[in-house]
mmCIF file of C-alpha atoms in Angstrom:
data_model
loop_
_atom_site.group_PDB
_atom_site.id
_atom_site.type_symbol
_atom_site.label_atom_id
_atom_site.label_comp_id
_atom_site.label_asym_id
_atom_site.label_seq_id
_atom_site.Cartn_x
_atom_site.Cartn_y
_atom_site.Cartn_z
ATOM 1 C CA MET M 112 43.633 11.494 -15.660
ATOM 2 C CA ASP M 113 44.698 8.104 -15.437
ATOM 3 C CA ASP M 114 48.258 9.011 -15.277
ATOM 4 C CA LEU M 115 48.430 11.992 -13.067
ATOM 5 C CA PRO M 116 50.898 11.686 -10.190
ATOM 6 C CA LEU M 117 50.031 11.307 -7.451
ATOM 7 C CA SER M 118 52.933 12.930 -6.347
ATOM 8 C CA ASP M 119 51.923 15.959 -8.118
ATOM 9 C CA LEU M 120 49.165 16.964 -5.693
ATOM 10 C CA ASP M 121 49.928 15.822 -2.926
ATOM 11 C CA ALA M 122 53.373 18.511 -3.453
ATOM 12 C CA PHE M 123 49.774 20.762 -4.909
ATOM 13 C CA THR M 124 47.984 20.090 -1.130
ATOM 14 C CA ALA M 125 51.526 21.440 0.397
ATOM 15 C CA ILE M 126 52.095 24.197 -1.336
ATOM 16 C CA ALA M 127 48.410 24.520 -0.864
ATOM 17 C CA ARG M 128 47.880 24.479 3.110
ATOM 18 C CA GLU M 129 51.721 26.188 4.168
ATOM 19 C CA ARG M 130 50.521 29.060 1.620
ATOM 20 C CA SER M 131 54.407 28.887 0.835
ATOM 21 C CA PHE M 132 57.054 26.807 -0.920
ATOM 22 C CA ARG M 133 59.397 27.213 1.382
ATOM 23 C CA ALA M 134 57.703 26.360 4.461
ATOM 24 C CA ALA M 135 55.595 22.844 2.323
ATOM 25 C CA ALA M 136 59.592 22.028 1.134
ATOM 26 C CA ARG M 137 60.477 21.833 4.808
ATOM 27 C CA LYS M 138 57.891 19.971 6.226
ATOM 28 C CA ARG M 139 58.609 17.675 3.117
ATOM 29 C CA GLY M 140 61.971 16.751 2.757
ATOM 30 C CA VAL M 141 62.355 18.193 -0.688
ATOM 31 C CA SER M 142 63.382 21.276 -2.269
ATOM 32 C CA ALA M 143 61.305 24.637 -3.089
ATOM 33 C CA SER M 144 62.815 23.966 -6.947
ATOM 34 C CA SER M 145 61.089 20.460 -7.035
ATOM 35 C CA LEU M 146 57.201 21.735 -5.372
ATOM 36 C CA SER M 147 57.309 24.563 -8.112
ATOM 37 C CA ASP M 148 58.293 21.941 -11.006
ATOM 38 C CA SER M 149 55.569 19.106 -10.017
ATOM 39 C CA LEU M 150 53.147 22.257 -9.671
ATOM 40 C CA ARG M 151 54.125 23.270 -13.177
ATOM 41 C CA ARG M 152 53.735 19.717 -14.098
ATOM 42 C CA LEU M 153 50.058 19.166 -12.680
ATOM 43 C CA GLU M 154 48.568 22.990 -14.030
ATOM 44 C CA GLU M 155 49.901 21.739 -17.369
ATOM 45 C CA ARG M 156 48.486 18.562 -17.003
ATOM 46 C CA LEU M 157 44.831 19.866 -15.693
ATOM 47 C CA GLY M 158 45.526 23.193 -17.873
ATOM 48 C CA VAL M 159 43.365 25.124 -15.132
ATOM 49 C CA ARG M 160 45.449 27.165 -12.877
ATOM 50 C CA LEU M 161 46.016 26.483 -9.145
ATOM 51 C CA LEU M 162 47.921 29.414 -7.149
ATOM 52 C CA ASN M 163 48.857 32.962 -7.805
ATOM 53 C CA ARG M 164 51.503 33.023 -6.821
ATOM 54 C CA THR M 165 53.860 36.609 -5.680
ATOM 55 C CA THR M 166 57.047 37.676 -4.681
ATOM 56 C CA ARG M 167 55.010 38.085 -1.614
ATOM 57 C CA SER M 168 52.027 35.433 -1.071
ATOM 58 C CA VAL M 169 50.572 32.595 -2.395
ATOM 59 C CA THR M 170 47.130 32.168 -2.199
ATOM 60 C CA PRO M 171 43.800 29.119 -4.461
ATOM 61 C CA THR M 172 42.875 30.138 -7.461
ATOM 62 C CA GLU M 173 39.132 29.061 -7.499
ATOM 63 C CA ALA M 174 39.862 26.603 -8.989
ATOM 64 C CA GLY M 175 43.199 26.299 -6.539
ATOM 65 C CA GLN M 176 40.260 25.669 -3.344
ATOM 66 C CA ARG M 177 38.144 23.741 -5.160
ATOM 67 C CA LEU M 178 40.001 20.959 -6.047
ATOM 68 C CA LEU M 179 41.918 21.602 -2.385
ATOM 69 C CA GLU M 180 38.622 20.932 -0.686
ATOM 70 C CA ARG M 181 38.079 17.783 -1.940
ATOM 71 C CA LEU M 182 41.465 16.608 -2.058
ATOM 72 C CA ALA M 183 42.938 16.304 1.043
ATOM 73 C CA PRO M 184 40.730 14.297 2.656
ATOM 74 C CA ALA M 185 40.978 12.329 0.075
ATOM 75 C CA LEU M 186 44.631 12.080 0.428
ATOM 76 C CA GLY M 187 45.162 11.206 4.103
ATOM 77 C CA GLU M 188 42.804 8.581 2.987
ATOM 78 C CA VAL M 189 45.963 7.176 1.166
ATOM 79 C CA ALA M 190 47.856 7.706 3.662
ATOM 80 C CA SER M 191 46.411 6.398 6.367
ATOM 81 C CA ALA M 192 45.567 3.352 4.646
ATOM 82 C CA LEU M 193 50.091 2.908 3.493
ATOM 83 C CA GLY M 194 50.478 3.833 7.258
ATOM 84 C CA GLN M 195 48.084 0.335 8.341
ATOM 85 C CA LEU M 196 51.213 -1.155 6.581
ATOM 86 C CA ASP M 197 53.944 -0.338 9.080
ATOM 87 C CA SER M 198 52.124 -3.640 11.392
ATOM 88 C CA PHE M 199 54.155 -5.184 8.743
ATOM 89 C CA ARG M 200 57.158 -4.294 9.481
ATOM 90 C CA GLU M 201 58.866 -3.247 13.031
ATOM 91 C CA GLY M 202 55.869 -0.824 14.094
ATOM 92 C CA PRO M 203 54.529 2.617 13.720
ATOM 93 C CA SER M 204 55.731 5.405 12.380
ATOM 94 C CA GLY M 205 54.912 8.329 10.604
ATOM 95 C CA THR M 206 54.245 12.329 12.228
ATOM 96 C CA LEU M 207 51.483 13.342 14.749
ATOM 97 C CA ARG M 208 49.989 16.147 13.931
ATOM 98 C CA LEU M 209 48.089 17.668 17.421
ATOM 99 C CA ASN M 210 46.866 20.785 18.198
ATOM 100 C CA VAL M 211 46.037 21.292 22.030
ATOM 101 C CA PRO M 212 45.359 23.703 24.499
ATOM 102 C CA THR M 213 47.130 25.512 26.374
ATOM 103 C CA ILE M 214 46.607 24.069 29.311
ATOM 104 C CA ALA M 215 47.047 20.435 28.551
ATOM 105 C CA ALA M 216 50.109 21.412 26.718
ATOM 106 C CA ARG M 217 51.538 22.853 30.208
ATOM 107 C CA SER M 218 49.879 20.269 33.175
ATOM 108 C CA PHE M 219 49.894 16.264 31.680
ATOM 109 C CA LEU M 220 50.951 15.903 27.738
ATOM 110 C CA SER M 221 53.859 16.301 27.942
ATOM 111 C CA ASP M 222 54.049 13.319 30.235
ATOM 112 C CA ILE M 223 51.741 11.643 28.046
ATOM 113 C CA ILE M 224 54.066 12.186 25.339
ATOM 114 C CA ASN M 225 56.805 11.510 26.849
ATOM 115 C CA ARG M 226 56.112 7.318 27.664
ATOM 116 C CA PHE M 227 54.095 6.719 23.958
ATOM 117 C CA LEU M 228 57.705 8.358 22.261
ATOM 118 C CA LYS M 229 59.421 5.945 24.645
ATOM 119 C CA ALA M 230 57.456 2.923 23.547
ATOM 120 C CA TYR M 231 57.322 3.917 20.039
ATOM 121 C CA PRO M 232 60.585 5.841 18.766
ATOM 122 C CA LYS M 233 59.868 5.692 14.821
ATOM 123 C CA VAL M 234 57.267 8.206 15.485
ATOM 124 C CA ARG M 235 57.766 11.948 15.470
ATOM 125 C CA ILE M 236 55.530 14.241 17.408
ATOM 126 C CA GLU M 237 54.671 18.173 16.358
ATOM 127 C CA VAL M 238 52.311 19.640 19.625
ATOM 128 C CA ILE M 239 51.305 22.477 19.082
ATOM 129 C CA GLY M 240 49.456 25.291 21.792
ATOM 130 C CA GLU M 241 46.716 27.602 21.044
ATOM 131 C CA ASP M 242 43.575 28.488 22.951
ATOM 132 C CA SER M 243 41.750 29.429 19.311
ATOM 133 C CA PHE M 244 38.942 27.820 18.199
ATOM 134 C CA ILE M 245 39.989 26.661 15.318
ATOM 135 C CA ASP M 246 38.853 24.290 12.752
ATOM 136 C CA VAL M 247 41.938 21.263 13.523
ATOM 137 C CA LEU M 248 41.701 19.050 11.250
ATOM 138 C CA GLY M 249 40.777 21.478 8.406
ATOM 139 C CA ALA M 250 44.351 23.178 8.326
ATOM 140 C CA GLY M 251 45.388 19.196 9.067
ATOM 141 C CA TYR M 252 46.020 18.191 11.935
ATOM 142 C CA ASP M 253 45.246 14.233 13.298
ATOM 143 C CA ALA M 254 43.648 15.151 16.582
ATOM 144 C CA GLY M 255 43.336 17.745 18.341
ATOM 145 C CA ILE M 256 42.244 18.220 21.806
ATOM 146 C CA ARG M 257 39.309 19.820 23.228
ATOM 147 C CA TYR M 258 36.548 19.749 25.958
ATOM 148 C CA ASP M 259 32.876 18.905 25.990
ATOM 149 C CA GLU M 260 31.900 21.731 25.291
ATOM 150 C CA ARG M 261 34.108 21.976 22.382
ATOM 151 C CA LEU M 262 34.267 18.605 20.562
ATOM 152 C CA GLU M 263 32.948 19.170 16.765
ATOM 153 C CA ARG M 264 30.017 16.619 16.144
ATOM 154 C CA ASP M 265 31.068 13.572 14.033
ATOM 155 C CA MET M 266 34.190 13.261 15.911
ATOM 156 C CA ILE M 267 35.882 9.793 18.694
ATOM 157 C CA ALA M 268 36.525 10.909 21.949
ATOM 158 C CA VAL M 269 38.853 8.767 23.758
ATOM 159 C CA PRO M 270 39.525 10.697 27.931
ATOM 160 C CA ILE M 271 43.301 12.118 27.791
ATOM 161 C CA GLY M 272 44.222 13.296 31.774
ATOM 162 C CA PRO M 273 43.293 14.058 34.324
ATOM 163 C CA ARG M 274 39.389 13.554 34.485
ATOM 164 C CA ARG M 275 37.781 16.547 36.719
ATOM 165 C CA GLN M 276 39.446 19.452 36.192
ATOM 166 C CA ARG M 277 38.549 22.633 38.956
ATOM 167 C CA TYR M 278 39.232 26.839 38.246
ATOM 168 C CA VAL M 279 40.000 29.181 41.232
ATOM 169 C CA THR M 280 40.560 32.559 41.013
ATOM 170 C CA ALA M 281 43.484 33.599 43.243
ATOM 171 C CA ALA M 282 45.268 36.612 43.700
ATOM 172 C CA SER M 283 48.413 37.543 45.202
ATOM 173 C CA PRO M 284 49.074 38.351 49.560
ATOM 174 C CA ASP M 285 49.770 41.946 48.966
ATOM 175 C CA TYR M 286 46.728 43.258 46.574
ATOM 176 C CA LEU M 287 44.267 41.768 48.907
ATOM 177 C CA LYS M 288 45.227 44.121 51.407
ATOM 178 C CA ARG M 289 46.140 46.952 49.736
ATOM 179 C CA ARG M 290 41.607 45.823 48.608
ATOM 180 C CA GLY M 291 40.646 43.768 50.291
ATOM 181 C CA VAL M 292 39.088 40.177 50.046
ATOM 182 C CA PRO M 293 36.260 39.403 47.057
ATOM 183 C CA LYS M 294 33.236 37.377 49.685
ATOM 184 C CA HIS M 295 31.358 36.616 46.884
ATOM 185 C CA PRO M 296 32.557 36.501 43.595
ATOM 186 C CA ARG M 297 30.136 39.957 42.930
ATOM 187 C CA ASP M 298 32.854 41.981 44.899
ATOM 188 C CA LEU M 299 35.270 41.246 41.676
ATOM 189 C CA ILE M 300 32.412 43.864 39.756
ATOM 190 C CA ASP M 301 34.382 46.324 42.355
ATOM 191 C CA HIS M 302 38.461 44.416 41.179
ATOM 192 C CA ASP M 303 41.010 44.504 39.143
ATOM 193 C CA CYS M 304 40.779 41.161 37.233
ATOM 194 C CA ILE M 305 43.183 39.865 34.569
ATOM 195 C CA ILE M 306 41.062 39.401 31.950
ATOM 196 C CA HIS M 307 42.119 35.848 29.708
ATOM 197 C CA ARG M 308 41.414 36.578 25.846
ATOM 198 C CA PHE M 309 41.563 34.340 23.608
ATOM 199 C CA LEU M 310 42.486 35.009 20.136
ATOM 200 C CA SER M 311 39.860 33.967 18.517
ATOM 201 C CA GLY M 312 37.615 36.383 20.274
ATOM 202 C CA THR M 313 37.460 39.959 20.785
ATOM 203 C CA SER M 314 35.578 40.624 24.124
ATOM 204 C CA ALA M 315 36.407 39.064 27.548
ATOM 205 C CA THR M 316 35.165 35.539 28.775
ATOM 206 C CA PRO M 317 32.456 35.896 31.725
ATOM 207 C CA TRP M 318 33.997 33.835 34.441
ATOM 208 C CA GLU M 319 31.220 31.607 36.085
ATOM 209 C CA PHE M 320 30.652 30.244 39.627
ATOM 210 C CA ASP M 321 29.384 27.656 41.286
ATOM 211 C CA ARG M 322 27.762 26.708 44.262
ATOM 212 C CA ASP M 323 25.457 23.911 45.287
ATOM 213 C CA GLY M 324 23.202 24.483 42.153
ATOM 214 C CA GLU M 325 24.199 28.353 42.250
ATOM 215 C CA THR M 326 26.095 30.197 39.194
ATOM 216 C CA LEU M 327 27.288 32.816 38.442
ATOM 217 C CA MET M 328 28.274 35.239 35.354
ATOM 218 C CA ILE M 329 30.755 37.757 35.816
ATOM 219 C CA THR M 330 32.275 39.998 33.620
ATOM 220 C CA PRO M 331 35.964 40.587 34.359
ATOM 221 C CA THR M 332 37.501 44.342 33.856
ATOM 222 C CA GLY M 333 41.484 45.230 34.865
ATOM 223 C CA GLN M 334 44.353 46.046 33.624
ATOM 224 C CA VAL M 335 45.865 43.200 32.139
ATOM 225 C CA SER M 336 44.356 40.996 28.843
ATOM 226 C CA ALA M 337 46.944 38.189 27.533
ATOM 227 C CA ASN M 338 46.459 35.463 25.905
ATOM 228 C CA ALA M 339 49.533 33.718 27.235
ATOM 229 C CA ILE M 340 49.135 31.854 30.587
ATOM 230 C CA GLU M 341 53.016 32.845 31.983
ATOM 231 C CA ILE M 342 51.910 36.667 31.708
ATOM 232 C CA GLU M 343 49.197 36.878 33.291
ATOM 233 C CA VAL M 344 49.887 34.558 36.030
ATOM 234 C CA GLY M 345 53.409 37.720 36.490
ATOM 235 C CA ALA M 346 50.534 40.033 36.353
ATOM 236 C CA ALA M 347 48.974 38.797 39.940
ATOM 237 C CA VAL M 348 52.580 37.701 41.358
ATOM 238 C CA ALA M 349 53.048 41.181 40.917
ATOM 239 C CA GLY M 350 49.322 42.361 42.427
ATOM 240 C CA LEU M 351 47.540 43.501 39.291
ATOM 241 C CA GLY M 352 44.810 41.907 40.171
ATOM 242 C CA VAL M 353 42.296 38.848 40.427
ATOM 243 C CA MET M 354 42.289 35.626 38.171
ATOM 244 C CA ARG M 355 40.604 33.284 37.196
ATOM 245 C CA THR M 356 41.864 30.027 35.936
ATOM 246 C CA PHE M 357 42.824 25.777 35.529
ATOM 247 C CA GLU M 358 44.059 25.170 39.466
ATOM 248 C CA GLU M 359 47.066 23.142 38.642
ATOM 249 C CA VAL M 360 48.346 26.982 37.166
ATOM 250 C CA VAL M 361 48.554 28.795 39.704
ATOM 251 C CA MET M 362 48.929 25.550 43.364
ATOM 252 C CA PRO M 363 53.504 26.303 42.610
ATOM 253 C CA GLU M 364 52.389 29.876 42.995
ATOM 254 C CA VAL M 365 49.469 28.803 46.310
ATOM 255 C CA GLU M 366 51.930 26.665 47.413
ATOM 256 C CA ALA M 367 55.020 29.445 47.497
ATOM 257 C CA GLY M 368 53.155 31.849 49.262
ATOM 258 C CA ARG M 369 53.537 34.032 46.604
ATOM 259 C CA LEU M 370 49.707 34.381 45.445
ATOM 260 C CA GLN M 371 47.029 32.532 47.519
ATOM 261 C CA LEU M 372 42.535 30.896 46.183
ATOM 262 C CA ILE M 373 39.486 33.483 47.171
ATOM 263 C CA LEU M 374 35.598 32.439 46.669
ATOM 264 C CA GLU M 375 37.112 29.198 47.903
ATOM 265 C CA GLU M 376 33.132 27.647 48.420
ATOM 266 C CA TRP M 377 32.425 29.532 43.924
ATOM 267 C CA VAL M 378 35.187 26.703 42.461
ATOM 268 C CA THR M 379 33.740 25.597 39.134
ATOM 269 C CA GLU M 380 33.716 21.596 39.313
ATOM 270 C CA PHE M 381 34.069 19.955 35.100
ATOM 271 C CA SER M 382 34.685 17.117 33.446
ATOM 272 C CA GLY M 383 38.663 17.302 31.861
ATOM 273 C CA PRO M 384 40.140 16.348 28.244
ATOM 274 C CA PHE M 385 38.743 14.087 25.203
ATOM 275 C CA LEU M 386 41.858 13.191 22.303
ATOM 276 C CA TYR M 387 39.046 13.834 19.778
ATOM 277 C CA TYR M 388 39.871 12.245 15.482
ATOM 278 C CA ALA M 389 37.475 12.100 12.811
ATOM 279 C CA SER M 390 35.415 8.848 11.354
ATOM 280 C CA ARG M 391 37.731 6.828 9.198
ATOM 281 C CA ARG M 392 38.367 3.540 8.091
ATOM 282 C CA HIS M 393 42.317 4.231 7.990
ATOM 283 C CA MET M 394 43.180 5.666 11.086
ATOM 284 C CA PRO M 395 47.384 6.373 9.603
ATOM 285 C CA ALA M 396 48.900 4.153 12.130
ATOM 286 C CA ALA M 397 51.209 7.322 14.874
ATOM 287 C CA LEU M 398 47.367 7.994 15.967
ATOM 288 C CA ARG M 399 45.577 4.678 15.904
ATOM 289 C CA ALA M 400 49.154 3.877 17.901
ATOM 290 C CA PHE M 401 48.528 6.566 20.567
ATOM 291 C CA VAL M 402 45.050 5.846 21.016
ATOM 292 C CA ASP M 403 45.827 3.046 21.453
ATOM 293 C CA PHE M 404 48.361 4.202 24.292
ATOM 294 C CA ILE M 405 46.102 6.512 25.941
ATOM 295 C CA LYS M 406 42.721 3.695 25.807
ATOM 296 C CA ALA M 407 45.532 1.321 27.338
ATOM 297 C CA GLU M 408 46.670 3.282 30.617
ATOM 298 C CA PRO M 409 42.670 4.963 31.869
ATOM 299 C CA GLN M 410 44.418 5.046 36.080
ATOM 300 C CA LYS M 411 47.459 7.019 34.952
ATOM 301 C CA GLN M 412 45.110 10.249 33.664
ATOM 302 C CA ARG M 413 43.231 10.432 36.966
#
């Protein structure tokens, strides 16, 4: 195996991750036919079929899946080691892939990324905003943003964004006029609620309320459930129910008079998010630069 081309192994990894020759080719900046040639050479050299391909799908065989599980981290280490050479050039380069909650993408992350890219013009950033709880590193991302309760073990976590955040409850003045203003979280049982539904869950997530050391859990019900915060805010403004979400999301509507805060003594406060990534001896240069950038300016994230 001494003469096994590293580029063919990398091509296999890209195709297996994307489950598509075309998608892998776009990300690699090469042609799909060149990736196909690389995969054919690799399978012939190993004497094992690694991918099942039809006109509709590309899936790893059992042998391919086992190879991918062992190979992906190793190739990541190779890429990280090569990335260290950036320090001997004009500055970090490469692509930084981040998986973040949609609230981070909406509120604070854009400003941080804009300032970072101005400081490091050779770095490219891909940001995927989603609220499902996936294996970020296993899915090929360099790092993710999560809250305390969602941090995975054996990861390095660096504070990013606001260090304290609040969950608030709001509804439109029209809705409150028609249905009455809830005085206690238990009153929401008799109200229409607008439910945020995570892609990874099949049922509504209970709403948690805190006051003076007391915690209450309410399971919301209502006409509207969505995994898009824009739909939820729009439904609340339209008078379709009560919503509970991050304070940053509703304050523009509150200030404009389209929504009204309620149950303000039951606001839930919690610690802010973290950028997290795997503990590796060799970090990609783009990730190292981003981490150092975040650490250098904590005063802008409070």
